[in-house]
Amino acid sequence: MTHFARSIVLSALLAGPLVLTAPAAVHAAEAETLVTRESPHDVPATAQRLQAAVAARGAKVVATVDHAAAAKAEGLSLRPTVLVIFGNPKLGTPLMQSEQTAGLDLPLRVLVWEDAAGTTRIGYVPPAAIAARHGIADRGEVVEKMTSALAAMAKEAAAP
């Protein structure tokens, strides 16, 4: 159980009547996993490789956010951190047709960053967690396609 989930359970136990809502809150917290993998390339190269993998699969990069550059512009320091936002309406739209609030998490986002040890990492929230967060239970095939595509793109971006 994650620290966040333990905090929810502890808070629920201390709150008394809220204990009945704790299992749903714990389930949602546990669904909020982060899929990560290492890349042998630096952040700019990994982000560029990711964008190429996105385009090769027919999806469109909507935006790229260079968090480190934004921090630097304000006189702050941040290790290289780039967010790539992309999507394919053929996959994202059905999720929003089931529950429009899924639009809060779509288009998909993949973060490429350099950790404290200098390792480049790629991370994303799995589509199943997005579906669970918005109560979408009728789009399993779409979620599986998104999951496979994200895993393949991250693997390609991190390939030697």
Coordinates of N, CA and C in Angstrom, one line a residue:
M1 N 0.9 -1.2 0.0 CA 0.0 0.0 0.0 C 0.9 1.2 0.0
T2 N 0.5 2.2 -0.8 CA 1.3 3.4 -0.9 C 1.2 4.3 0.3
H3 N 2.1 5.2 0.5 CA 2.0 6.1 1.7 C 0.7 6.9 1.6
F4 N 0.4 7.4 0.4 CA -0.9 8.1 0.2 C -2.1 7.3 0.6
A5 N -2.1 6.0 0.2 CA -3.2 5.1 0.5 C -3.3 4.9 2.0
R6 N -2.1 4.7 2.7 CA -2.1 4.6 4.1 C -2.7 5.8 4.8
S7 N -2.3 7.0 4.3 CA -2.8 8.2 4.9 C -4.3 8.3 4.8
I8 N -4.9 7.9 3.6 CA -6.3 7.9 3.4 C -7.0 7.0 4.4
V9 N -6.4 5.8 4.6 CA -7.0 4.8 5.5 C -7.0 5.4 6.9
L10 N -5.8 5.9 7.3 CA -5.7 6.4 8.7 C -6.6 7.6 8.9
S11 N -6.7 8.5 7.9 CA -7.7 9.6 8.0 C -9.1 9.1 8.2
A12 N -9.4 8.1 7.4 CA -10.8 7.5 7.4 C -11.1 6.9 8.7
L13 N -10.1 6.2 9.3 CA -10.3 5.5 10.6 C -10.5 6.6 11.7
L14 N -9.8 7.6 11.6 CA -9.9 8.7 12.6 C -11.2 9.5 12.5
A15 N -11.7 9.5 11.2 CA -12.9 10.3 11.0 C -14.2 9.6 11.3
G16 N -14.1 8.3 11.6 CA -15.3 7.6 12.0 C -16.2 7.2 10.8
P17 N -17.3 7.9 10.6 CA -18.3 7.5 9.6 C -17.7 7.5 8.2
L18 N -16.6 8.1 7.9 CA -16.0 8.1 6.6 C -15.3 6.7 6.3
V19 N -15.3 5.8 7.2 CA -14.6 4.5 7.0 C -15.3 3.8 5.8
L20 N -16.6 4.0 5.6 CA -17.3 3.4 4.5 C -16.8 3.8 3.1
T21 N -16.2 5.0 3.0 CA -15.7 5.5 1.8 C -14.3 5.2 1.5
A22 N -13.6 4.7 2.6 CA -12.1 4.5 2.5 C -11.7 3.4 1.4
P23 N -12.4 2.3 1.2 CA -12.0 1.3 0.2 C -12.0 1.9 -1.2
A24 N -12.9 2.7 -1.5 CA -12.9 3.4 -2.9 C -11.7 4.3 -3.0
A25 N -11.5 5.1 -1.9 CA -10.4 6.0 -2.0 C -9.0 5.3 -2.0
V26 N -8.9 4.2 -1.3 CA -7.7 3.4 -1.4 C -7.5 2.8 -2.7
H27 N -8.6 2.2 -3.3 CA -8.5 1.7 -4.7 C -8.0 2.7 -5.7
A28 N -8.6 3.9 -5.6 CA -8.2 5.0 -6.5 C -6.7 5.4 -6.3
A29 N -6.3 5.4 -5.1 CA -4.9 5.8 -4.8 C -4.0 4.7 -5.3
E30 N -4.3 3.5 -5.2 CA -3.4 2.4 -5.6 C -3.4 2.4 -7.2
A31 N -4.5 2.8 -7.8 CA -4.5 2.8 -9.3 C -3.6 3.9 -9.9
E32 N -3.2 4.9 -9.0 CA -2.4 6.0 -9.5 C -0.9 5.6 -9.5
T33 N -0.6 4.6 -10.2 CA 0.8 4.2 -10.3 C 1.4 5.0 -11.4
L34 N 2.7 4.9 -11.4 CA 3.5 5.6 -12.5 C 4.4 4.5 -13.1
V35 N 4.2 4.4 -14.4 CA 5.1 3.5 -15.2 C 6.3 4.2 -15.6
T36 N 7.5 3.7 -15.2 CA 8.8 4.3 -15.5 C 9.7 3.4 -16.2
R37 N 10.7 3.9 -16.9 CA 11.8 3.2 -17.5 C 12.9 4.1 -17.7
E38 N 14.1 3.5 -17.7 CA 15.3 4.3 -17.9 C 15.6 4.4 -19.3
S39 N 16.3 5.5 -19.7 CA 16.8 5.7 -21.1 C 18.3 5.9 -21.0
P40 N 19.0 5.3 -22.0 CA 20.5 5.5 -22.0 C 20.8 6.8 -22.7
H41 N 19.8 7.6 -23.2 CA 20.0 8.8 -23.9 C 19.8 10.0 -22.9
D42 N 20.3 11.2 -23.2 CA 20.0 12.3 -22.4 C 18.5 12.7 -22.6
V43 N 18.0 13.7 -21.8 CA 16.6 14.1 -21.9 C 16.2 14.6 -23.3
P44 N 17.0 15.6 -23.9 CA 16.6 16.0 -25.2 C 16.5 14.9 -26.2
A45 N 17.4 14.0 -26.3 CA 17.4 13.0 -27.3 C 16.3 12.0 -27.0
T46 N 16.0 11.7 -25.7 CA 14.9 10.8 -25.4 C 13.6 11.4 -25.7
A47 N 13.4 12.7 -25.4 CA 12.2 13.4 -25.8 C 12.0 13.4 -27.3
Q48 N 13.0 13.6 -28.0 CA 13.0 13.6 -29.5 C 12.6 12.2 -30.0
R49 N 13.2 11.2 -29.5 CA 12.9 9.8 -29.9 C 11.5 9.5 -29.6
L50 N 11.0 10.0 -28.4 CA 9.6 9.7 -28.0 C 8.7 10.4 -29.0
Q51 N 8.9 11.6 -29.4 CA 8.1 12.3 -30.4 C 8.1 11.6 -31.7
A52 N 9.2 11.0 -32.1 CA 9.3 10.3 -33.4 C 8.4 9.0 -33.3
A53 N 8.5 8.4 -32.1 CA 7.7 7.1 -31.9 C 6.2 7.4 -31.9
V54 N 5.8 8.6 -31.3 CA 4.4 9.0 -31.3 C 4.0 9.2 -32.8
A55 N 4.7 10.0 -33.6 CA 4.4 10.3 -34.9 C 4.3 9.0 -35.8
A56 N 5.2 8.1 -35.5 CA 5.2 6.8 -36.3 C 4.0 6.0 -36.1
R57 N 3.3 6.2 -35.0 CA 2.1 5.4 -34.7 C 0.8 6.2 -35.0
G58 N 1.0 7.3 -35.7 CA -0.2 8.0 -36.2 C -0.8 9.0 -35.2
A59 N -0.2 9.1 -34.0 CA -0.7 10.1 -33.0 C 0.0 11.5 -33.3
K60 N -0.5 12.5 -32.7 CA 0.0 13.8 -32.9 C 0.5 14.4 -31.6
V61 N 1.7 15.0 -31.7 CA 2.2 15.7 -30.5 C 1.5 17.1 -30.5
V62 N 0.8 17.3 -29.4 CA 0.1 18.5 -29.2 C 0.9 19.6 -28.6
A63 N 1.8 19.3 -27.7 CA 2.7 20.2 -27.1 C 3.9 19.6 -26.4
T64 N 5.0 20.3 -26.3 CA 6.1 19.9 -25.5 C 6.4 21.0 -24.5
V65 N 6.5 20.6 -23.3 CA 6.7 21.6 -22.2 C 8.1 21.3 -21.6
D66 N 9.0 22.3 -21.8 CA 10.4 22.2 -21.2 C 10.3 22.9 -19.8
H67 N 10.1 22.1 -18.8 CA 9.9 22.6 -17.5 C 11.2 23.3 -17.0
A68 N 12.4 22.7 -17.4 CA 13.7 23.2 -16.9 C 13.9 24.6 -17.6
A69 N 13.5 24.7 -18.8 CA 13.7 26.0 -19.5 C 12.8 27.1 -18.9
A70 N 11.6 26.7 -18.5 CA 10.7 27.6 -17.9 C 11.2 28.0 -16.5
A71 N 11.8 27.1 -15.8 CA 12.3 27.4 -14.4 C 13.5 28.4 -14.6
K72 N 14.4 28.1 -15.6 CA 15.6 28.9 -15.8 C 15.2 30.3 -16.2
A73 N 14.1 30.5 -17.0 CA 13.6 31.8 -17.3 C 13.2 32.6 -16.1
E74 N 12.9 32.0 -15.0 CA 12.5 32.6 -13.8 C 13.6 32.7 -12.8
G75 N 14.8 32.3 -13.2 CA 16.0 32.3 -12.3 C 16.0 31.1 -11.4
L76 N 15.3 30.1 -11.7 CA 15.3 28.9 -10.9 C 16.0 27.7 -11.6
S77 N 16.5 26.8 -10.8 CA 17.2 25.6 -11.4 C 16.3 24.4 -11.3
L78 N 16.4 23.6 -12.3 CA 15.6 22.3 -12.4 C 16.4 21.4 -13.3
R79 N 16.6 20.2 -12.9 CA 17.3 19.2 -13.8 C 16.4 19.1 -15.1
P80 N 17.0 18.7 -16.2 CA 16.2 18.6 -17.4 C 14.9 17.8 -17.2
T81 N 13.9 18.4 -17.6 CA 12.5 17.8 -17.4 C 11.6 18.3 -18.6
V82 N 11.2 17.3 -19.4 CA 10.4 17.7 -20.6 C 9.1 16.8 -20.6
L83 N 8.0 17.5 -20.7 CA 6.7 16.8 -20.8 C 6.2 16.8 -22.3
V84 N 5.9 15.6 -22.8 CA 5.4 15.5 -24.2 C 4.0 15.1 -24.1
I85 N 3.1 16.0 -24.7 CA 1.7 15.8 -24.6 C 1.2 15.4 -26.1
F86 N 0.5 14.3 -26.2 CA 0.1 13.8 -27.5 C -1.1 13.0 -27.4
G87 N -1.7 12.8 -28.6 CA -2.9 12.0 -28.6 C -3.4 11.5 -29.9
N88 N -4.3 10.7 -29.9 CA -5.0 10.2 -31.1 C -6.5 10.2 -30.8
P89 N -7.2 11.1 -31.4 CA -8.7 11.2 -31.1 C -9.4 9.9 -31.3
K90 N -8.9 9.0 -32.1 CA -9.6 7.7 -32.3 C -9.6 6.9 -31.0
L91 N -8.6 7.1 -30.2 CA -8.5 6.4 -28.9 C -9.0 7.2 -27.7
G92 N -8.7 8.5 -27.7 CA -9.1 9.3 -26.6 C -10.5 9.7 -26.6
T93 N -11.1 9.9 -27.7 CA -12.5 10.3 -27.8 C -13.5 9.3 -27.2
P94 N -13.3 8.0 -27.4 CA -14.2 7.0 -26.8 C -14.2 7.1 -25.3
L95 N -13.0 7.4 -24.7 CA -13.0 7.5 -23.2 C -13.8 8.7 -22.8
M96 N -13.7 9.8 -23.5 CA -14.4 11.0 -23.2 C -15.9 10.8 -23.5
Q97 N -16.3 10.0 -24.4 CA -17.7 9.7 -24.7 C -18.3 8.9 -23.5
S98 N -17.5 8.1 -22.9 CA -17.9 7.4 -21.7 C -18.0 8.3 -20.5
E99 N -17.0 9.2 -20.3 CA -17.0 10.1 -19.2 C -16.1 11.3 -19.6
Q100 N -16.8 12.4 -19.9 CA -16.1 13.6 -20.4 C -15.0 14.1 -19.5
T101 N -15.0 13.8 -18.2 CA -14.0 14.3 -17.3 C -12.6 13.7 -17.6
A102 N -12.6 12.6 -18.4 CA -11.4 12.0 -18.9 C -10.5 13.0 -19.6
G103 N -11.2 14.1 -20.2 CA -10.5 15.1 -20.9 C -9.5 15.9 -20.0
L104 N -9.6 15.7 -18.7 CA -8.6 16.3 -17.7 C -7.3 15.6 -17.9
D105 N -7.3 14.3 -18.3 CA -6.1 13.6 -18.4 C -5.7 13.2 -19.8
L106 N -6.4 13.8 -20.8 CA -6.2 13.6 -22.2 C -6.0 14.9 -22.8
P107 N -5.1 15.0 -23.8 CA -4.3 14.0 -24.4 C -3.3 13.4 -23.4
L108 N -2.7 12.3 -23.8 CA -1.8 11.6 -22.9 C -0.5 12.4 -22.7
R109 N 0.2 12.1 -21.6 CA 1.4 12.9 -21.2 C 2.5 11.9 -20.8
V110 N 3.7 12.1 -21.3 CA 4.8 11.4 -20.9 C 5.9 12.3 -20.5
L111 N 6.4 12.1 -19.3 CA 7.5 13.0 -18.7 C 8.8 12.3 -19.0
V112 N 9.8 13.1 -19.4 CA 11.2 12.6 -19.6 C 12.0 13.5 -18.7
W113 N 12.7 12.9 -17.8 CA 13.5 13.8 -16.8 C 14.8 13.1 -16.4
E114 N 15.7 13.9 -15.9 CA 16.9 13.5 -15.3 C 16.8 13.4 -13.8
D115 N 17.0 12.2 -13.3 CA 16.8 12.1 -11.8 C 18.1 12.6 -11.1
A116 N 18.0 12.6 -9.8 CA 19.1 13.1 -9.0 C 20.5 12.4 -9.2
A117 N 20.4 11.1 -9.7 CA 21.6 10.3 -10.0 C 22.1 10.6 -11.4
G118 N 21.4 11.4 -12.2 CA 21.8 11.7 -13.5 C 21.3 10.7 -14.6
T119 N 20.4 9.9 -14.2 CA 19.8 8.9 -15.1 C 18.5 9.5 -15.7
T120 N 18.4 9.3 -17.0 CA 17.2 9.8 -17.8 C 16.1 8.8 -17.6
R121 N 15.0 9.3 -17.3 CA 13.8 8.4 -17.0 C 12.6 8.9 -17.9
I122 N 11.8 7.9 -18.2 CA 10.5 8.2 -18.9 C 9.4 7.7 -18.0
G123 N 8.4 8.5 -17.8 CA 7.3 8.0 -17.0 C 5.9 8.5 -17.5
Y124 N 4.9 7.7 -17.2 CA 3.5 8.1 -17.5 C 2.6 7.4 -16.6
V125 N 1.4 7.9 -16.5 CA 0.3 7.3 -15.8 C -0.3 6.3 -16.7
P126 N -0.5 5.1 -16.3 CA -1.1 4.1 -17.2 C -2.5 4.4 -17.5
P127 N -2.9 4.1 -18.7 CA -4.3 4.4 -19.2 C -5.4 3.7 -18.2
A128 N -5.1 2.6 -17.7 CA -6.0 1.9 -16.8 C -6.3 2.8 -15.5
A129 N -5.3 3.5 -15.1 CA -5.4 4.4 -13.9 C -6.3 5.6 -14.3
I130 N -6.1 6.1 -15.6 CA -6.9 7.2 -16.0 C -8.4 6.7 -16.1
A131 N -8.6 5.6 -16.7 CA -10.0 5.1 -16.8 C -10.6 4.9 -15.4
A132 N -9.8 4.3 -14.5 CA -10.3 4.1 -13.1 C -10.7 5.4 -12.4
R133 N -9.8 6.4 -12.6 CA -10.0 7.7 -12.0 C -11.3 8.4 -12.4
H134 N -11.7 8.1 -13.7 CA -12.9 8.7 -14.2 C -14.1 7.7 -14.2
G135 N -13.9 6.5 -13.6 CA -15.0 5.6 -13.6 C -15.4 5.0 -14.9
I136 N -14.5 4.8 -15.8 CA -14.8 4.3 -17.1 C -14.5 2.8 -17.1
A137 N -15.6 2.0 -17.3 CA -15.4 0.6 -17.2 C -15.9 -0.1 -18.5
D138 N -16.3 0.7 -19.5 CA -16.8 0.1 -20.7 C -15.9 0.3 -21.9
R139 N -14.7 0.6 -21.7 CA -13.7 0.8 -22.8 C -12.4 0.0 -22.7
G140 N -12.5 -1.2 -22.2 CA -11.4 -2.0 -22.0 C -10.5 -2.2 -23.2
E141 N -11.1 -2.3 -24.4 CA -10.3 -2.5 -25.6 C -9.5 -1.3 -25.9
V142 N -10.1 -0.1 -25.7 CA -9.4 1.2 -26.0 C -8.3 1.3 -25.0
V143 N -8.5 1.0 -23.7 CA -7.5 1.2 -22.7 C -6.3 0.2 -23.0
E144 N -6.6 -1.0 -23.4 CA -5.5 -1.9 -23.8 C -4.7 -1.4 -25.0
K145 N -5.4 -0.8 -26.0 CA -4.6 -0.3 -27.1 C -3.7 0.9 -26.7
M146 N -4.3 1.8 -25.8 CA -3.5 2.9 -25.3 C -2.3 2.4 -24.5
T147 N -2.5 1.4 -23.7 CA -1.5 0.8 -22.8 C -0.4 0.2 -23.7
S148 N -0.7 -0.6 -24.7 CA 0.3 -1.2 -25.6 C 1.0 -0.1 -26.3
A149 N 0.3 0.9 -26.8 CA 1.0 2.0 -27.6 C 2.0 2.8 -26.7
L150 N 1.5 3.1 -25.5 CA 2.4 3.9 -24.6 C 3.7 3.0 -24.3
A151 N 3.5 1.8 -24.0 CA 4.6 0.9 -23.6 C 5.6 0.8 -24.8
A152 N 5.1 0.7 -26.0 CA 5.9 0.6 -27.2 C 6.7 1.9 -27.5
M153 N 6.0 3.0 -27.3 CA 6.6 4.3 -27.5 C 7.7 4.5 -26.5
A154 N 7.5 4.2 -25.2 CA 8.5 4.4 -24.2 C 9.7 3.5 -24.5
K155 N 9.4 2.3 -24.9 CA 10.5 1.3 -25.1 C 11.3 1.8 -26.3
E156 N 10.7 2.3 -27.4 CA 11.4 2.8 -28.5 C 12.2 4.0 -28.2
A157 N 11.7 4.9 -27.4 CA 12.4 6.1 -27.0 C 13.6 5.8 -26.2
A158 N 13.6 4.7 -25.4 CA 14.7 4.3 -24.5 C 15.6 3.3 -25.1
A159 N 15.3 2.8 -26.4 CA 16.2 1.8 -27.0 C 17.6 2.3 -27.2
P160 N 18.6 1.4 -27.0 CA 20.0 1.9 -27.3 C 20.2 2.3 -28.7

